[in-house]
Tab-separated table of C-alpha atoms in Angstrom:
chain	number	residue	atom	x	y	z
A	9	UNK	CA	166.074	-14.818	179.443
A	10	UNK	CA	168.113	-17.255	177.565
A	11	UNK	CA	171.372	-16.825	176.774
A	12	UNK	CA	172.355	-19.423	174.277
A	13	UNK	CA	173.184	-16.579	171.479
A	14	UNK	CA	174.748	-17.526	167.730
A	15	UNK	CA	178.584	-16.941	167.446
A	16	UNK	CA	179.414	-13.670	166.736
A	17	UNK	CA	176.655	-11.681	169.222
A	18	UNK	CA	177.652	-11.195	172.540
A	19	UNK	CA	175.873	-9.220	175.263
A	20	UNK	CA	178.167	-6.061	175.684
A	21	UNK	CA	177.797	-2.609	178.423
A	22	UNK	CA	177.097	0.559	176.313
A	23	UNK	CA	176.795	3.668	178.293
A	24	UNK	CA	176.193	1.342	181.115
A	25	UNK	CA	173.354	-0.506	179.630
A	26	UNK	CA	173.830	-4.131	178.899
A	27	UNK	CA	172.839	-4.985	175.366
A	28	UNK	CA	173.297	-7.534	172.444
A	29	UNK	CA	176.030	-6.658	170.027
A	30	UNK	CA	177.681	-7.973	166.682
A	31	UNK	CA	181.168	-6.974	165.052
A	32	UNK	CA	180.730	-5.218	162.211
A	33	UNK	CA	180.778	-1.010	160.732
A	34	UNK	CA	177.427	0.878	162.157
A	35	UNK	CA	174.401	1.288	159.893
A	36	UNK	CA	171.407	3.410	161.641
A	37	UNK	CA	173.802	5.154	163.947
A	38	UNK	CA	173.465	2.456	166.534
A	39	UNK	CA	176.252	3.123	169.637
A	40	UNK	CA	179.030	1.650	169.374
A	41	UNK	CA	182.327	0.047	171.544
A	42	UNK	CA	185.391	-0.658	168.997
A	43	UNK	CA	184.417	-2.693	166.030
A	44	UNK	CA	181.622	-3.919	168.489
A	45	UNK	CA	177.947	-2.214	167.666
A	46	UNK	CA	174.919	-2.457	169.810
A	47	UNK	CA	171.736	-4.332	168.519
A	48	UNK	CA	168.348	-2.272	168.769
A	49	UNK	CA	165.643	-4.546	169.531
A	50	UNK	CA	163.147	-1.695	169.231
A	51	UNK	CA	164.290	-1.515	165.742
A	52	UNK	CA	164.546	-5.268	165.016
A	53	UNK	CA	161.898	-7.757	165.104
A	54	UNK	CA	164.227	-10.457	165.692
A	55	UNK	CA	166.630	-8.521	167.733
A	56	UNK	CA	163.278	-8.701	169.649
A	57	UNK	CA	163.302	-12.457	169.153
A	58	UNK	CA	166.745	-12.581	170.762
A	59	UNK	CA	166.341	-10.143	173.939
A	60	UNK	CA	163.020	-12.496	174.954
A	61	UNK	CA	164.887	-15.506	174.732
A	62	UNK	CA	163.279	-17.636	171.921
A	63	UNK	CA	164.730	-20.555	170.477
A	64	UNK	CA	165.684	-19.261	167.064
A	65	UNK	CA	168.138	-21.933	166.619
A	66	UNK	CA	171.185	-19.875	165.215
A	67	UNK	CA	174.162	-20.815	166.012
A	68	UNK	CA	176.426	-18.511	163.735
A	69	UNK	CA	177.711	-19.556	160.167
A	70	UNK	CA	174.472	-20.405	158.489
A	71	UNK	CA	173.291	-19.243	154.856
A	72	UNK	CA	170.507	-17.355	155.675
A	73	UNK	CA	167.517	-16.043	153.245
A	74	UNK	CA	165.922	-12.723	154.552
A	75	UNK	CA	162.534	-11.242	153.629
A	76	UNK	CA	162.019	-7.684	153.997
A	77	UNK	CA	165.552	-5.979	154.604
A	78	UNK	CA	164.660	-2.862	153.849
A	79	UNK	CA	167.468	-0.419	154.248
A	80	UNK	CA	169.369	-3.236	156.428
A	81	UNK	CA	169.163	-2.793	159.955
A	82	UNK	CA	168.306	-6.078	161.087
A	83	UNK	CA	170.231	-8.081	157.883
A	84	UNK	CA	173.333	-6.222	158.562
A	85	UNK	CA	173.311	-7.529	162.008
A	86	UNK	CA	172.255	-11.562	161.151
A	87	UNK	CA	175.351	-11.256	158.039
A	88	UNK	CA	177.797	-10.002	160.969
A	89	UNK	CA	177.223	-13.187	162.624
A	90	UNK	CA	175.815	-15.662	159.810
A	91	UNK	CA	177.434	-17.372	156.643
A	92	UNK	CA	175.944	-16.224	153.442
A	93	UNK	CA	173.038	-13.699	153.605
A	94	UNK	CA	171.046	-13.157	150.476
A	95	UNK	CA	168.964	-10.537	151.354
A	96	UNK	CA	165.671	-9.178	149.685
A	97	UNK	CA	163.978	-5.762	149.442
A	98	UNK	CA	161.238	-4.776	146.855
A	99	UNK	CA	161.478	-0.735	147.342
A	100	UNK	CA	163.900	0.604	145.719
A	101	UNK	CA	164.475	3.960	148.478
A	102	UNK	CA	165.622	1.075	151.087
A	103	UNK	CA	167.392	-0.858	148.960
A	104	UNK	CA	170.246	2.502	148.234
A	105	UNK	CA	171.257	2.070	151.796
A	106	UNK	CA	171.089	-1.931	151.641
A	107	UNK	CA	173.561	-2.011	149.337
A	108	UNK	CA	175.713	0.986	151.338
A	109	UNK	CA	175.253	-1.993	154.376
A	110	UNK	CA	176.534	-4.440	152.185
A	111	UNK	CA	179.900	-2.896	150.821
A	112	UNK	CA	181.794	-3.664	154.381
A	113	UNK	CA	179.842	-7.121	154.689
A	114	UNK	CA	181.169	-9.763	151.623
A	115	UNK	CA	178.702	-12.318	152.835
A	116	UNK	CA	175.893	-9.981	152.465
A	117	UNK	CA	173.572	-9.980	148.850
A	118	UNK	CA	171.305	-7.606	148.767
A	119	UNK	CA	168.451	-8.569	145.880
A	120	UNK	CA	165.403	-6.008	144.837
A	121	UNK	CA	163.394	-8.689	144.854
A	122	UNK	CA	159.351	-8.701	145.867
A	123	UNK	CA	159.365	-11.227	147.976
A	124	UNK	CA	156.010	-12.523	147.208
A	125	UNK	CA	157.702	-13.947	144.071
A	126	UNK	CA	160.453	-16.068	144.700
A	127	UNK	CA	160.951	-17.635	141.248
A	128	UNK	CA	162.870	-14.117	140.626
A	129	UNK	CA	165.180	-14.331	142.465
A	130	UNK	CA	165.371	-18.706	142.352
A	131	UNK	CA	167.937	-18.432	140.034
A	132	UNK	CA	169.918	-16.465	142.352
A	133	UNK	CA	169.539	-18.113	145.969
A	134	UNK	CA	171.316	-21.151	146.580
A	135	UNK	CA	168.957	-24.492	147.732
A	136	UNK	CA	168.890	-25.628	150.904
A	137	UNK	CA	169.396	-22.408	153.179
A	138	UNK	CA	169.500	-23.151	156.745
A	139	UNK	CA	167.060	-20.146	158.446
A	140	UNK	CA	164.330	-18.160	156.602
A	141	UNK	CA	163.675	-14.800	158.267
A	142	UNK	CA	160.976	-13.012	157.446
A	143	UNK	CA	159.609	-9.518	158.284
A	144	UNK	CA	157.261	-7.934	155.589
A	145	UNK	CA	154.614	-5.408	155.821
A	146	UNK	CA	152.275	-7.155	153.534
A	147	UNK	CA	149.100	-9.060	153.431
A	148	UNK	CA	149.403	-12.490	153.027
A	149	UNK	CA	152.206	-12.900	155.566
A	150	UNK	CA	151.879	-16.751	155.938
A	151	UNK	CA	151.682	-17.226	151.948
A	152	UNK	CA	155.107	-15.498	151.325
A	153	UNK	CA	156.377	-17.841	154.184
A	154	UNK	CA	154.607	-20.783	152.564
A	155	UNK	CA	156.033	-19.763	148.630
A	156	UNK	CA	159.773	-19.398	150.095
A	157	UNK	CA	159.767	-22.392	151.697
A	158	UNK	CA	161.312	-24.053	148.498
A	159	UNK	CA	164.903	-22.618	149.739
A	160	UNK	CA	164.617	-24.081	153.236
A	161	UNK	CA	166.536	-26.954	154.210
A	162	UNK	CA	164.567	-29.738	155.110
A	163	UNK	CA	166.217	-29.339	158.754
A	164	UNK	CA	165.591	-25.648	158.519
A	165	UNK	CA	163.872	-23.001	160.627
A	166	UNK	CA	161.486	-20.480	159.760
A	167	UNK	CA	161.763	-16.978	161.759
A	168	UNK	CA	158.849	-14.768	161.111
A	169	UNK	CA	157.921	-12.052	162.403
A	170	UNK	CA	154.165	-10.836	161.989
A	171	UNK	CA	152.702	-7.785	161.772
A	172	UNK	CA	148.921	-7.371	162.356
A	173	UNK	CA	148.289	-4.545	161.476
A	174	UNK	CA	149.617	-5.322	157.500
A	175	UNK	CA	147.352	-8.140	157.459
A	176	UNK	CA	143.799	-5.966	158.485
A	177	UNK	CA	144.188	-2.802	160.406
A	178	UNK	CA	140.377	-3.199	161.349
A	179	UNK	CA	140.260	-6.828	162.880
A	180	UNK	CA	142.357	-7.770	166.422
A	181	UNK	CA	145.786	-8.648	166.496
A	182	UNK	CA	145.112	-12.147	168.399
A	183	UNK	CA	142.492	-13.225	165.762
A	184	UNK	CA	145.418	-12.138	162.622
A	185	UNK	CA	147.708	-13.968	164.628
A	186	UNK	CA	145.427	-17.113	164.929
A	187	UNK	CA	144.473	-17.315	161.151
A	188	UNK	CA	148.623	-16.648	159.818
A	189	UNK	CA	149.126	-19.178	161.866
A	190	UNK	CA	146.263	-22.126	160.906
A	191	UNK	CA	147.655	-20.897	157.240
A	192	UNK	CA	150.979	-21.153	157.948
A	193	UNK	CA	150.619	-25.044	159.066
A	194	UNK	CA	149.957	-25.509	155.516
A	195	UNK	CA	153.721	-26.432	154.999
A	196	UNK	CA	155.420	-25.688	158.532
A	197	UNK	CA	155.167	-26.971	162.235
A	198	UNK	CA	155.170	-24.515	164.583
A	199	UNK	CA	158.296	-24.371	167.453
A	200	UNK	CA	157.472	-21.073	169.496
A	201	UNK	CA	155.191	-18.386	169.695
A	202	UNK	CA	155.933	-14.980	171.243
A	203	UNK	CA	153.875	-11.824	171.214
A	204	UNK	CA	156.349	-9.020	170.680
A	205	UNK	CA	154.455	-6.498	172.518
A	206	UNK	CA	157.370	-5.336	174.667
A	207	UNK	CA	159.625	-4.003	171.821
A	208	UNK	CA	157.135	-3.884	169.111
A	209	UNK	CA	153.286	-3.600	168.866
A	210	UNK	CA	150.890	-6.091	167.241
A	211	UNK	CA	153.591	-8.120	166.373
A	212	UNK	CA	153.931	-12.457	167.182
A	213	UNK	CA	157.742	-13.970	166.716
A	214	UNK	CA	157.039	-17.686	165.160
A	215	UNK	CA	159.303	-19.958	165.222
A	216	UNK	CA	158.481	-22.913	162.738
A	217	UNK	CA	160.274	-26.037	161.161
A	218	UNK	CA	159.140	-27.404	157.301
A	219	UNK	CA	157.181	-29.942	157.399
C-alpha cells in the first residue's frame, strides 16, 4: 500500500483502527479526532483509490473539477486537502446538503450542473484545472470524461471511477470496463487500472492523462 498521500490527509487511529483522515467539520457523521475526520472508503470511490495505493497524483493545493458530488461526501474530503474545488451535482435532493458541506469549506463551489453538459457550467469553471474526478451513475461514463476534458490541464490527470452496473446492468462488469475504456482512449492515455471490488462492487479506478 502506498503511502505517498496529498498534503492535508494523513493516516490517523480512530477507535483503534488506522484510517485516512482530512481536517475539516464532519459531513455523513464520519468519526472523528479534533478537527481531524476519518475518510470512508466504503463510501468513496476514490477514498477507495487512496486505501489501494494508486497513483492519483495529488499532491494537495490543486484546482480540482468534480463530477458527481452528490450530497458531498467524497468532495468535501478532496476541498479539505485541494485548492479550488468546483464541484457538480445535477439532483437537486443532494445538492441541499452540498451546499450545507460547502458553508465551512471557502474553496468549495458547489454547481447544479448535469455533468453531461459542460458548456453550462464553462462559463463558470476556470481553464486549465489540474485533476478531473469523476464518479457518475450514468451511461456514457467515458463520454462525460471525454466532453470535460476541455477544463483539464494539458499536464492533468483524469480520476474516474466506473460503475458497471450504470453503463448495462445485463452485460459483465469486465466487458463494461473494457469498452469505457477503448472509448475513453479517444482523448486520454491510460496511467492505472484498479478493480475496486474490495470497497465497492463492479467498480474500475482509472487513472488517465489527456492526450
Amino acid at each position: 500500500m502506498s503511502e505517498d498521500l496529498p498534503d492535508g490527509v494523513e493516516r490517523r487511529a480512530f477507535d483503534g483502527t488506522d484510517r485516512l483522515a482530512t481536517r475539516g467539520e464532519p459531513v455523513y457523521g464520519e468519526p472523528t479526532d479534533g478537527e481531524w475526520r476519518a475518510w470512508n472508503p466504503n463510501r468513496s470511490k476514490l477514498g477507495a483509490m487512496l486505501e489501494l495505493g494508486m497513483d492519483t497524483g495529488l499532491e494537495g493545493g490543486e484546482t480540482v473539477l468534480y463530477l458527481g458530488a452528490a450530497s458531498g461526501t467524497t468532495v468535501s474530503h478532496v476541498a479539505d486537502f485541494a485548492g479550488p474545488t468546483y464541484a457538480v451535482e445535477f439532483a437537486a435532493r443532494p445538492t441541499r446538503d452540498l451546499l450545507e458541506a460547502a458553508e465551512s469549506r471557502p474553496r468549495l463551489f458547489p454547481l447544479l450542473k448535469d455533468a453531461r453538459k459542460p458548456e453550462t457550467y464553462a462559463h463558470v469553471v476556470e481553464s486549465d484545472v489540474d485533476v478531473l474526478i469523476q464518479d457518475v451513475a450514468t451511461r456514457g461514463q467515458a463520454r462525460v470524461a471525454l466532453e470535460n476534458r476541455r477544463f483539464l490541464a494539458d499536464d492533468g490527470r483524469l480520476l474516474l471511477a466506473v460503475k458497471a452496473r450504470s453503463e448495462d446492468v445485463t452485460r459483465e462488469p469486465t466487458a463494461v470496463f473494457e469498452d469505457v475504456r477503448e472509448e475513453l482512449e479517444e482523448g486520454y492515455e491510460i496511467v492505472e487500472t484498479e478493480r475496486l471490488e474490495t470497497y465497492h462492487a463492479d467498480h474500475l479506478g482509472i487513472i488517465a492523462q489527456p492526450r
